[in-house]
Coordinates of C-alpha atoms and ligand atoms in Angstrom, one line a residue:
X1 CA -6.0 4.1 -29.5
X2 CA -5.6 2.1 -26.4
X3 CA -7.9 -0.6 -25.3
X4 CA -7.8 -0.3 -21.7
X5 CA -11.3 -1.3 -20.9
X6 CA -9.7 -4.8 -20.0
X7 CA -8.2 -5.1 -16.9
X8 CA -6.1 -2.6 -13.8
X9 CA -2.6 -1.8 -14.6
X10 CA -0.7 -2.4 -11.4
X11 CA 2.1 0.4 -11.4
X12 CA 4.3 -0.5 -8.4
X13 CA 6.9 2.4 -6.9
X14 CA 8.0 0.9 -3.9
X15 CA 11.6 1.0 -5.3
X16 CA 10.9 4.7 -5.7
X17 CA 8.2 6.9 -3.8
X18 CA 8.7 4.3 -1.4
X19 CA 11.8 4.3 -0.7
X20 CA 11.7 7.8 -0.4
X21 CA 10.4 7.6 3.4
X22 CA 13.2 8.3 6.0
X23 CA 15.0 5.4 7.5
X24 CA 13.6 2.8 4.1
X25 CA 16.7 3.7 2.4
X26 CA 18.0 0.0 0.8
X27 CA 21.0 -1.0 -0.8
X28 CA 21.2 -2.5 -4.6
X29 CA 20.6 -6.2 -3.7
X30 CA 17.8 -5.6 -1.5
X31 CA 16.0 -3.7 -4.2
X32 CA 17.0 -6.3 -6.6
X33 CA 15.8 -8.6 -4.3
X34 CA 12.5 -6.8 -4.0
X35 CA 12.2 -6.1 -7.3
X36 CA 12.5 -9.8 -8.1
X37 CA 9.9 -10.9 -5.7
X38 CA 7.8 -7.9 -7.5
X39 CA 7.9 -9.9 -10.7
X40 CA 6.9 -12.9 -9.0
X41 CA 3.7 -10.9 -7.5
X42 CA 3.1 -9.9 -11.3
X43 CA 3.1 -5.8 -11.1
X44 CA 2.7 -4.4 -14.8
X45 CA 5.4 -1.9 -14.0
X46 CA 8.4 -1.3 -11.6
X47 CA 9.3 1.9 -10.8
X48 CA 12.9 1.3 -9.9
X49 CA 14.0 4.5 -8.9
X50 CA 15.4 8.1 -9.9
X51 CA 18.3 7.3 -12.5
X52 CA 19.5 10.7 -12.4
X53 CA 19.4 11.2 -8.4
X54 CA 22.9 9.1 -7.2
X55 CA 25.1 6.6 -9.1
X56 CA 24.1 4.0 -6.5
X57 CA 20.1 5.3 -7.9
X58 CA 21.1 4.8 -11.5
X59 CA 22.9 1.5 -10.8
X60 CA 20.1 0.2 -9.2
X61 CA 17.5 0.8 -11.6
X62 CA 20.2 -0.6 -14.3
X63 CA 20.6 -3.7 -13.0
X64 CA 16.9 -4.1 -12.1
X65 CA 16.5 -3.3 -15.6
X66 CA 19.0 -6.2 -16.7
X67 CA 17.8 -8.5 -14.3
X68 CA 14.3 -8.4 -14.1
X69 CA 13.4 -6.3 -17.5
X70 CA 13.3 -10.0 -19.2
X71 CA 10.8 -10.7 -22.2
X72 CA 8.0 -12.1 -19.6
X73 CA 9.2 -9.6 -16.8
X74 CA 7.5 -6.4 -16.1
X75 CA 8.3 -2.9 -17.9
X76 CA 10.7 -1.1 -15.6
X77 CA 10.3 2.4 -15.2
X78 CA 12.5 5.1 -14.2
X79 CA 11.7 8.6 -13.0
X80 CA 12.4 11.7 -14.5
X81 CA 12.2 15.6 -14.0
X82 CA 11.0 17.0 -17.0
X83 CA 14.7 18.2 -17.9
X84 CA 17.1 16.5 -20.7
X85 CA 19.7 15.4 -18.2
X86 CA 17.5 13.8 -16.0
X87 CA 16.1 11.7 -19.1
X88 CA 19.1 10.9 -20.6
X89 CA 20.0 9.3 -17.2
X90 CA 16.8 7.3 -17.1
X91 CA 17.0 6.3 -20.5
X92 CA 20.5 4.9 -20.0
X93 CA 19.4 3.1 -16.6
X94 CA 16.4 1.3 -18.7
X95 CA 18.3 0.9 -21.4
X96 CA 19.1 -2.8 -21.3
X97 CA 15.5 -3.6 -19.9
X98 CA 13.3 -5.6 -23.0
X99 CA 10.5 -2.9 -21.9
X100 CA 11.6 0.2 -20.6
X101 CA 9.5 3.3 -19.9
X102 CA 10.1 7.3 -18.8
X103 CA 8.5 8.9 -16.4
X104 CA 8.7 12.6 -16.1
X105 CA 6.8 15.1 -14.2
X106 CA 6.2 19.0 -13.4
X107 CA 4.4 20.5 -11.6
X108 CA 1.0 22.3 -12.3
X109 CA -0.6 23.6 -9.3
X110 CA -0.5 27.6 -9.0
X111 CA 1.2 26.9 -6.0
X112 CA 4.4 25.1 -7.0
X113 CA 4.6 27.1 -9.9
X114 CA 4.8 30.4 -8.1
X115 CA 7.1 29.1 -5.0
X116 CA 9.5 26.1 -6.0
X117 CA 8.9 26.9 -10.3
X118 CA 8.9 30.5 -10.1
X119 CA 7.5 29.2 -14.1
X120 CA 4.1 30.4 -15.7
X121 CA 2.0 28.6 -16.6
X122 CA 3.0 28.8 -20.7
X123 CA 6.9 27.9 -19.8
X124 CA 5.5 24.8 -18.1
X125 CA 2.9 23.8 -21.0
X126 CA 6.1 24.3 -23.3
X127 CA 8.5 22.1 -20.8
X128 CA 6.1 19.6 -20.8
X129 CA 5.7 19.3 -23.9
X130 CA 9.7 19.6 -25.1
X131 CA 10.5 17.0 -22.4
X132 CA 8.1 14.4 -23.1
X133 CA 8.7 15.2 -27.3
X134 CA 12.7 14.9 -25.8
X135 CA 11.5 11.2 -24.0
X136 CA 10.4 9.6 -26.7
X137 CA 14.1 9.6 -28.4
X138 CA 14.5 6.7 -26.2
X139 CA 11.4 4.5 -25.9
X140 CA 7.9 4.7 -27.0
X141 CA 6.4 4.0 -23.6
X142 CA 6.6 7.5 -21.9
X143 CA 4.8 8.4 -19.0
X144 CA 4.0 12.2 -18.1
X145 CA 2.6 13.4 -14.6
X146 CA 1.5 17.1 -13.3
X147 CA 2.5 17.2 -10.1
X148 CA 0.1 18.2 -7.8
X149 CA -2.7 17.7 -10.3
X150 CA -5.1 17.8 -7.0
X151 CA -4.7 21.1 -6.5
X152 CA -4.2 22.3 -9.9
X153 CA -6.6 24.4 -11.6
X154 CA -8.5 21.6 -13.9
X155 CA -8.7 23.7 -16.9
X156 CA -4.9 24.2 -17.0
X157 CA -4.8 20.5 -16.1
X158 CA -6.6 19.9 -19.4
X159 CA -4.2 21.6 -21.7
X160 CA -0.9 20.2 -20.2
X161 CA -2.7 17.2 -20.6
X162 CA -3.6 17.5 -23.5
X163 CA -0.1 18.6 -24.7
X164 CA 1.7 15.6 -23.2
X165 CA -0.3 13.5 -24.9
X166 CA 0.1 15.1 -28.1
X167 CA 3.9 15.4 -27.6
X168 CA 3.4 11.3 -27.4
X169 CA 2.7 10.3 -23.6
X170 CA 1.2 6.8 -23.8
X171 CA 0.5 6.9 -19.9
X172 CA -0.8 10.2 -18.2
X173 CA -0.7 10.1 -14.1
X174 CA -2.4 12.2 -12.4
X175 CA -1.1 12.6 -8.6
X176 CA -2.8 13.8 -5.8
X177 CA 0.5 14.9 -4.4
X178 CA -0.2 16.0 -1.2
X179 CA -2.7 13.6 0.6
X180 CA -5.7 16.6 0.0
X181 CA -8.3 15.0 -2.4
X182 CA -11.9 13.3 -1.4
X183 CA -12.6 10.5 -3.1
X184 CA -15.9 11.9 -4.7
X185 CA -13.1 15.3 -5.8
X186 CA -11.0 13.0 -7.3
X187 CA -13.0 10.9 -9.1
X188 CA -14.7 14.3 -10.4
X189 CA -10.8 15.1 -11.9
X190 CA -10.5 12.2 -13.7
X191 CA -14.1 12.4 -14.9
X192 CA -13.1 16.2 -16.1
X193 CA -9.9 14.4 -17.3
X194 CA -12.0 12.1 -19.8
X195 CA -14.4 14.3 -21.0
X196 CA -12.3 17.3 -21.4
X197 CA -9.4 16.2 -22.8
X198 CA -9.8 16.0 -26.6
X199 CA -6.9 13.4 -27.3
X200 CA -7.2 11.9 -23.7
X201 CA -8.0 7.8 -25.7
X202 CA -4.6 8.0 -27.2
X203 CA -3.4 7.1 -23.5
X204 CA -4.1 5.6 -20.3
X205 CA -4.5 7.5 -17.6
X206 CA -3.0 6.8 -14.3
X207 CA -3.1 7.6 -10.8
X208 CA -0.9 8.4 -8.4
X209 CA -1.8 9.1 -4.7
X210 CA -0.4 9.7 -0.7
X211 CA -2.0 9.0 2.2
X212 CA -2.0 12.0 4.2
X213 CA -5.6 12.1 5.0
X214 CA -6.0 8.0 4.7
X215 CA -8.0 8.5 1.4
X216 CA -5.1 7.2 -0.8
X217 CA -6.8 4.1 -1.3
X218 CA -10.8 5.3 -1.7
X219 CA -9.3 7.8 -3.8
X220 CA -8.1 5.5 -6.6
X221 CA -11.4 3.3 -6.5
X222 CA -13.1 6.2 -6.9
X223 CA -11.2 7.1 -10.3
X224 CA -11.4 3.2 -11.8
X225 CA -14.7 4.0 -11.4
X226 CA -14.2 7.5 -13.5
X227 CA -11.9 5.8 -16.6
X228 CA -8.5 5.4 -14.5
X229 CA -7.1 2.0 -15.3
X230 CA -3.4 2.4 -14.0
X231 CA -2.7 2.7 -10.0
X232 CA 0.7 4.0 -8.8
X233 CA 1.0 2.1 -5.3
X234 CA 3.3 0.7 -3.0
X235 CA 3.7 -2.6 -1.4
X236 CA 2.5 -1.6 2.7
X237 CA 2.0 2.0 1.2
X238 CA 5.4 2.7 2.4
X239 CA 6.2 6.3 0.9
X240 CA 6.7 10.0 1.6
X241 CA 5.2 11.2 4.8
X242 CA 2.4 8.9 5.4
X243 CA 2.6 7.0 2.5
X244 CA 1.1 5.8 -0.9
X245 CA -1.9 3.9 -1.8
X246 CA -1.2 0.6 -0.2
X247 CA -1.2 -2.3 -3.1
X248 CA -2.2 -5.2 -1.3
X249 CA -5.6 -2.9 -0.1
X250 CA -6.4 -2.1 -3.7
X251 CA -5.8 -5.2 -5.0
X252 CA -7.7 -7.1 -2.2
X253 CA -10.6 -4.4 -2.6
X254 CA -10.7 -4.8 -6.8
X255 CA -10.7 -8.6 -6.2
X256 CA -12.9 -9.3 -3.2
X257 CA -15.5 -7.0 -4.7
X258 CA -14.5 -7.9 -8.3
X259 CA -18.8 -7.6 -9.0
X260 CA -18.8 -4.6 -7.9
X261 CA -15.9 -2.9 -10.3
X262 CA -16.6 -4.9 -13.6
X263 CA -19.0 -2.8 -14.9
X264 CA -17.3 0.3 -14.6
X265 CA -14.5 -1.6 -17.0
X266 CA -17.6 -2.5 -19.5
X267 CA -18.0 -5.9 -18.2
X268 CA -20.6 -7.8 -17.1
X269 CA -20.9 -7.9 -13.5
X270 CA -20.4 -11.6 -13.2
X271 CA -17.3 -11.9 -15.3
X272 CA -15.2 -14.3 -13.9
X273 CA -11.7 -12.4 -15.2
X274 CA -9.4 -11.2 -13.2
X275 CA -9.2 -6.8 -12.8
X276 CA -5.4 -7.4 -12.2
X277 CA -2.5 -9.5 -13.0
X278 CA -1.6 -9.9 -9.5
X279 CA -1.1 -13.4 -7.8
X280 CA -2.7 -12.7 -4.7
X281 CA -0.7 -15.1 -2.9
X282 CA 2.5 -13.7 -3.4
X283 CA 1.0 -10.3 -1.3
X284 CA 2.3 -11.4 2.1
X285 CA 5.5 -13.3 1.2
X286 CA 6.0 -9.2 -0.7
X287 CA 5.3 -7.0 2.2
X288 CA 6.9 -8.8 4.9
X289 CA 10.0 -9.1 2.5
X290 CA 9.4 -5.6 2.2
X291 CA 8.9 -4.6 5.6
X292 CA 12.1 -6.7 6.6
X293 CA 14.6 -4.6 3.9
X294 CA 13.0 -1.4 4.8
X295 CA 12.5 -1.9 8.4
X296 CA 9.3 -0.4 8.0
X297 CA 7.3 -2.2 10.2
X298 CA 3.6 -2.9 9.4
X299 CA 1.2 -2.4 12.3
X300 CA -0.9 -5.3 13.6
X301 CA -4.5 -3.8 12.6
X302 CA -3.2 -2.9 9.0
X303 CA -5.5 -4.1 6.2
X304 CA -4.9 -7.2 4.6
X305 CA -1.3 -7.6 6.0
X306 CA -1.6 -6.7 9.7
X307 CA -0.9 -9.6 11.7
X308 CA -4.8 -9.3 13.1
X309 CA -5.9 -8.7 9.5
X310 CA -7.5 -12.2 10.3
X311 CA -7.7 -12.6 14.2
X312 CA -11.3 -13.3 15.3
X313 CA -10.6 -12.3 19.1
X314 CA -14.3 -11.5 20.5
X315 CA -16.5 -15.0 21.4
X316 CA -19.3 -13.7 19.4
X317 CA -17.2 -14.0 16.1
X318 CA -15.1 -17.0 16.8
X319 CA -18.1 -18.7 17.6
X320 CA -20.3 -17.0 14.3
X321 CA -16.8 -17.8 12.3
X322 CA -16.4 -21.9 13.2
X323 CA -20.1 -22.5 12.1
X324 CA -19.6 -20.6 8.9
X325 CA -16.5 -18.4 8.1
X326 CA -18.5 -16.4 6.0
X327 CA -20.2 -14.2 9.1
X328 CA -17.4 -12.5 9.9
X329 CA -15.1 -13.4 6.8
X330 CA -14.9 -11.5 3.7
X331 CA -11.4 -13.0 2.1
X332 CA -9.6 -15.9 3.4
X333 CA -5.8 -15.6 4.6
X334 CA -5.0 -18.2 1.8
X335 CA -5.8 -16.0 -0.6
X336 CA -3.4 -13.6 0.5
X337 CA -0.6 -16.7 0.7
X338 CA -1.1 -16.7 4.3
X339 CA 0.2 -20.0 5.5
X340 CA -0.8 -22.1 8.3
X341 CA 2.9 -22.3 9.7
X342 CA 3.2 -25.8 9.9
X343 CA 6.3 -27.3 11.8
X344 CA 8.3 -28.4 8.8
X345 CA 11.6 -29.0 9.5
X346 CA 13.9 -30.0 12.4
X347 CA 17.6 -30.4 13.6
X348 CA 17.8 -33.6 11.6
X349 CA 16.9 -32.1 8.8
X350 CA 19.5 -32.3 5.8
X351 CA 20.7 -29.3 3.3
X352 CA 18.3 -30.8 0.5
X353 CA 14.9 -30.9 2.7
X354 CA 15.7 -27.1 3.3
X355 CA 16.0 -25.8 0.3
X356 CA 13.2 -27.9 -1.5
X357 CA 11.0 -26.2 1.8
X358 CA 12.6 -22.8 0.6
X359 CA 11.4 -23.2 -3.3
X360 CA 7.9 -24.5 -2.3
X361 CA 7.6 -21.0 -0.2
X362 CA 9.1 -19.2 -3.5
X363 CA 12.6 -18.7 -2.7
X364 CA 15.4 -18.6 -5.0
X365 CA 18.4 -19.0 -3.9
X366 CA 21.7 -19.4 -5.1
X367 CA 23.8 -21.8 -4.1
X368 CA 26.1 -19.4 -1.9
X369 CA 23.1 -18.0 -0.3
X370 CA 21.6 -21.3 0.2
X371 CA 24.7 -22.5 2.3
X372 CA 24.5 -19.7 4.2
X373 CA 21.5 -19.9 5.2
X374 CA 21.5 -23.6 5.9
X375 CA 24.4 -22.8 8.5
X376 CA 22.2 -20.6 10.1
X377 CA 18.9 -23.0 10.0
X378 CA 21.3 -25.5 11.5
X379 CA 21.9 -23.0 14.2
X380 CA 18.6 -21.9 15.2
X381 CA 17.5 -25.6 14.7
X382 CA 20.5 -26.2 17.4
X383 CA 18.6 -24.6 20.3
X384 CA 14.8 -24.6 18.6
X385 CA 13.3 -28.2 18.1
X386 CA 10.9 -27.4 15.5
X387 CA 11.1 -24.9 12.7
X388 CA 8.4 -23.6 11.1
X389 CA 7.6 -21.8 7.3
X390 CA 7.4 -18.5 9.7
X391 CA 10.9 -19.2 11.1
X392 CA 12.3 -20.4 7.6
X393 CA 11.0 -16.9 6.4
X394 CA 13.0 -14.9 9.3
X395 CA 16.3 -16.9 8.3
X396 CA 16.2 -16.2 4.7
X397 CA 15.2 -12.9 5.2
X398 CA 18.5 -12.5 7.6
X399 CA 20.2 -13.8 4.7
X400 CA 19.2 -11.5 2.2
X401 CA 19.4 -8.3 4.2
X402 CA 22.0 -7.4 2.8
X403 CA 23.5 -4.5 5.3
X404 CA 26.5 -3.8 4.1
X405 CA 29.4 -6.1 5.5
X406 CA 31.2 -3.1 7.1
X407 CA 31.4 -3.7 11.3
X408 CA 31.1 -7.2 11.7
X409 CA 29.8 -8.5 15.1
X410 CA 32.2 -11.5 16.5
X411 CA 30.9 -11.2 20.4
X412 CA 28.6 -10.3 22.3
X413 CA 27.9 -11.0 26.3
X414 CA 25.6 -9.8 29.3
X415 CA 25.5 -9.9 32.5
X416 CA 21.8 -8.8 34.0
X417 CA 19.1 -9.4 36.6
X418 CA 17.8 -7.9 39.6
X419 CA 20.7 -7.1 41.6
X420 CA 23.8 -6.4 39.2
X421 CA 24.3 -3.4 36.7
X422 CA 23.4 -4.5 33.4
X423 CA 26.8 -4.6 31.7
X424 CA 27.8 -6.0 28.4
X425 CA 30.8 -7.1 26.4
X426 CA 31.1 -6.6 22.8
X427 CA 33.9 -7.9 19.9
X428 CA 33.6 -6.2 16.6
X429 CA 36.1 -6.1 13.7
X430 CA 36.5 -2.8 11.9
X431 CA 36.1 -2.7 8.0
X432 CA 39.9 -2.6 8.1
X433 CA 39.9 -6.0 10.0
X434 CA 41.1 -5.9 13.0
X435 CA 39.6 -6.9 16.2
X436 CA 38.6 -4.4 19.0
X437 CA 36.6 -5.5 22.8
X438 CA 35.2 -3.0 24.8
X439 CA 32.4 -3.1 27.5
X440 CA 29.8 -0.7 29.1
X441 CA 27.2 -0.4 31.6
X442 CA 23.4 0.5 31.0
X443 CA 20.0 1.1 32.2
X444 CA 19.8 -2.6 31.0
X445 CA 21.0 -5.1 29.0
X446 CA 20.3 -3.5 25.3
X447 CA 21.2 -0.2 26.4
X448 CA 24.6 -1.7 27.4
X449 CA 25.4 -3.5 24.5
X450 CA 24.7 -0.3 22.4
X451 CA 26.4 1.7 24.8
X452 CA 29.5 -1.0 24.2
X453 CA 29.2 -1.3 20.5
X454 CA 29.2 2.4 20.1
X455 CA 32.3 3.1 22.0
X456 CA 33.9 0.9 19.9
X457 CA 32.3 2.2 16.5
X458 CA 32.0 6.1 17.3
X459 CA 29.9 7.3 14.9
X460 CA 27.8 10.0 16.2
X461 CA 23.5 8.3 16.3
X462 CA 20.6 8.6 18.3
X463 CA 18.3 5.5 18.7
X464 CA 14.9 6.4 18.0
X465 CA 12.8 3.1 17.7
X466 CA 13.7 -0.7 18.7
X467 CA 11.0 -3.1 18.9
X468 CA 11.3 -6.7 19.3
X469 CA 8.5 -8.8 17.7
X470 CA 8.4 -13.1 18.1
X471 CA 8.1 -14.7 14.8
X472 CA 6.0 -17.6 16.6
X473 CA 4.6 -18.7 19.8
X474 CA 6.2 -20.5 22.2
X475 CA 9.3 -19.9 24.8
X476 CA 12.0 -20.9 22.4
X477 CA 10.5 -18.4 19.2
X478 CA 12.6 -16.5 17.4
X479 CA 12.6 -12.8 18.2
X480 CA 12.8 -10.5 15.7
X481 CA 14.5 -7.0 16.4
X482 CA 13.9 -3.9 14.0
X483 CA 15.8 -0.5 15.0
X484 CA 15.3 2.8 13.7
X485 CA 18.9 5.1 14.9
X486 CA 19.2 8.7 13.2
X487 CA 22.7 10.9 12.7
X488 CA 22.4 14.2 11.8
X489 CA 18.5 14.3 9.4
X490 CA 18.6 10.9 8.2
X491 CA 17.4 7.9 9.9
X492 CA 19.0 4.2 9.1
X493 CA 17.1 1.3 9.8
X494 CA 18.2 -2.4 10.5
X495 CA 17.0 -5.7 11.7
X496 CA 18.1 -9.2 12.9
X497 CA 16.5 -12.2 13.9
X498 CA 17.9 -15.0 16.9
X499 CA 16.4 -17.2 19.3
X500 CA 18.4 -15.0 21.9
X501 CA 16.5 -11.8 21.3
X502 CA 20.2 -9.8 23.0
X503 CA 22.2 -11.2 20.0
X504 CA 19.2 -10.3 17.3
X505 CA 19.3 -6.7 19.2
X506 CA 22.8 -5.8 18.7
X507 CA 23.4 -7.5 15.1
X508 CA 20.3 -5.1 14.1
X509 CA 22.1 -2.4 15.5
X510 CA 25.4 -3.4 14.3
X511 CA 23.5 -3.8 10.5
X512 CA 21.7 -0.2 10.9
X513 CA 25.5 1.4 11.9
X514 CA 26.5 -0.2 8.6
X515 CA 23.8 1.4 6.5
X516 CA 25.0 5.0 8.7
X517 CA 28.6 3.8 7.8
X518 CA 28.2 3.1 4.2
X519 CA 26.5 6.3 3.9
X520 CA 29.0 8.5 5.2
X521 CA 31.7 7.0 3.2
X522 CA 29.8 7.6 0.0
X523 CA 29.1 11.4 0.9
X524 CA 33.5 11.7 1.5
X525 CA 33.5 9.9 -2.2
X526 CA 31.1 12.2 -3.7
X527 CA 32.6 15.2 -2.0
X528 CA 36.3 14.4 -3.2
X529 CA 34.4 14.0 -6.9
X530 CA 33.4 17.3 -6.7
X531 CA 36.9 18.6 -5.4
X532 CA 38.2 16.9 -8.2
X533 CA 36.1 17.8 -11.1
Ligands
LIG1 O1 3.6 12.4 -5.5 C1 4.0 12.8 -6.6 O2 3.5 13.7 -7.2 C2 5.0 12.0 -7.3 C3 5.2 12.3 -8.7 C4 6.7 12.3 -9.1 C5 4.5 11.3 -9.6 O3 5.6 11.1 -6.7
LIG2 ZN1 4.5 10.5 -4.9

């Protein structure tokens, strides 16, 4: 029997549900580089991914699995569909992880049974039940989700339930799939879940959520307050279609109104322990390192991590929030690990002030990936004077991205302004290494450059999104450019970051052509595979 009265388990798929939005698509190190920063936020669980979906999946989730699965690190979790070769591939992934876990899932709702099943509802009782029963060959910790459990009939819900957990699920999740819940609906499932389900205190139950009808998040404080003590989030509630319950909102709502929740764990109201294991301050330091990777790029009103999350712009509240931050202040950016940007560092700065700046703001980098990024600092300190934790962040995060190395930008040059065409100059060397020039004119000086860099790439893309953000005030900020390009039904992302916004805007391009690049020439490798085999 489980004691999960205690405290919120913090499930986090970013590396999986969220990944699964079109254009997040990231490359091992980024996730590894997420996952790691996951750790350091203290999520319960990482869901690294769908073993069974790729090789590059199952690599991923195996190395996250090595690297992060330590003795203090969180389980790490990987998907699977309630059939044996999609287990075995998970179990192999999590293998080398010191806590590994399963997930599987089918579906339950009438609907998916009778259109993308074509199953009755006895061969998916029976499934369920074989796979999870077929799970537990590998690890103890299996998890077990109906899919669509919103709109699933709640007496069938019951007996699946009921069977997974029999078959040995430790974890039952219970997804509202498709965005379509109320809160006061789902609460009612979980309530049914608890009271119905004869076995139900042999596990926990989770829940699992998207955004569709932006009740993700009031959905899953509606069932803690019913018995669910496991959320299933993402870090910006990055995810399929419009997303998954943000983590950083649920967090933020289970700690800011922390008296409001204990009871409904079987505390007293004015218990002073923590719901969840999260260090708060590690929340913005995780999304924008998220939103950097993914080029998912949070907008300025979003809860908690929005860049006016904390702006007081009216008079009335700037004056009500200098005489006492508490009338129009219910958290303080602190807590979050907002900083107050301070101008740290400058051109005189040495390789040893930098990176003891870089470990006080949490980063850990080795000793390659330091140098690199010190030759950049040097640059940007070059033509910026002063260089602030904000800019710190935009360099490392350059120096992480970790777009594969395919193109390589050597040149770029424009000529502009009110009475010439915009034209522009670009160098590139292929992946073969050699050098090619070319040049183009366009509507203006980014449309040039990407006119010029394609010429020389040619690989068929449309750009659908650029937008160009300043990481701080002031004439010499650095700009920070994030591009969305699409060929054929996927969508790429990249980004770059430069004091000269032109340079930051065709490097992002340059980095998003790579991700198209790499992507093509893994299709040709998997095609020849199956040629071969
Ligand atoms: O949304 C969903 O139902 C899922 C399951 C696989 C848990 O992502
Ligand atoms: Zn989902």
């Amino acid at each position: 029997m489980h004691n999960n009265s205690e405290r919120i388990i913090i499930f986090d798929t970013t590396l999986r549900d969220g990944e699964q939005c079109p254009g997040a698509t990231l490359n091992i190190d980024e996730k590894l580089a997420i996952a790691k920063q996951l750790a350091r936020l203290g999520v319960d669980i990482i869901e690294a991914g769908f073993a069974f979906a790729s090789p590059g999946d199952f690599e991923a989730v195996n190395r996250i699995a090595r690297t992060v699965g330590t003795e203090n690190g969180p389980v790490i979790c990987s998907l699977a569909r309630a059939r044996k070769d999609d287990i075995k591939a998970a179990a192999e992934a999590i293998a080398p992880a010191v806590k590994g876990r399963i997930h599987t899932f089918i579906a339950t709702s009438d609907i998916h049974l009778q259109y993308k099943l074509r199953k009755t509802r006895e061969e998916v009782i029976a499934t369920a039940e074989e796979m999870v029963a077929y799970a537990k060959n590998f690890t103890d910790d299996v998890e077990f989700s109906p899919e669509d459990a919103g709109r699933s009939d709640p007496e069938f819900l019951y007996q699946v339930v009921e069977k997974a957990i029999a078959a040995g699920a430790t974890t039952v999740n219970i997804p509202d799939t498709v965005g379509y819940t109320t809160p006061s609906e789902f609460g009612a499932i979980i309530k049914g879940i608890k009271e119905n389900v004869p076995n139900i205190d042999q596990a926990i139950i989770s829940v699992h959520g998207h955004n569709d009808l932006g009740l993700a998040v009031a959905n899953f404080l509606e069932a803690v307050k019913n018995g669910a003590r496991q959320l299933e989030c993402t870090i910006n509630g990055i995810g399929e279609r419009a997303g998954n319950a943000a983590l950083e909102e649920l967090v933020m709502a289970l700690y800011v109104r922390k008296q409001y929740f204990n009871p409904f764990l079987g505390r007293a109201a004015d218990s002073e322990e923590p719901l969840t294991n999260i260090d708060s301050k590690q929340i913005y330091k995780t999304s924008r390192l998220v939103s950097n990777l993914t080029g998912m790029l949070v907008q300025p009103n979003k809860a908690i991590v929005g860049t006016n999350a904390f702006a007081h712009e009216s008079g009335i509240h700037q004056d009500g929030v200098l005489k006492n931050k508490l009338t129009y202040e219910i958290m303080d950016a602190q807590s979050i690990g907002w900083t107050d940007n301070l101008i740290v560092l400058g051109k005189h700065s040495g390789r040893n002030a930098f990176g003891t700046r870089l470990r006080e703001l949490g980063y850990e980098l080795t000793d390659n990936e330091l140098n690199k990024a010190f030759v950049r600092f040097k640059d940007v300190a070059d033509k910026k004077k002063e260089i602030s934790d904000w800019d710190l962040e935009a360099i490392v995060n350059d120096e992480i991205q970790q777009a594969p190395d395919l193109f390589r930008l050597e040149l770029v040059q424009v000529s502009c302004g009110s009475s010439s065409k915009p034209t522009a100059t670009v160098t590139l060397y292929t992946p073969e290494g050699e050098e090619l020039m070319d040049a183009a004119i366009g509507t203006g000086p980014v449309d040039a450059v990407y006119k010029a860099i394609n010429r020389v790439v040619n690989i068929p893309n449309k750009l659908i999104e650029f937008s160009v953000q300043s990481v701080t005030a002031g004439i010499d900020a650095i700009g920070e450019v994030t591009i969305r390009l699409k060929h054929e039904d996927r969508i790429f992302s990249g980004r770059s970051a430069n004091t000269d916004i032109i340079v930051a805007s065709a490097q992002a391009y340059v980095n998003a052509l790579n991700r198209l690049y790499a992507f093509v020439l893994d299709q040709k490798k998997q095609e020849q595979v199956t040629v071969r085999s």
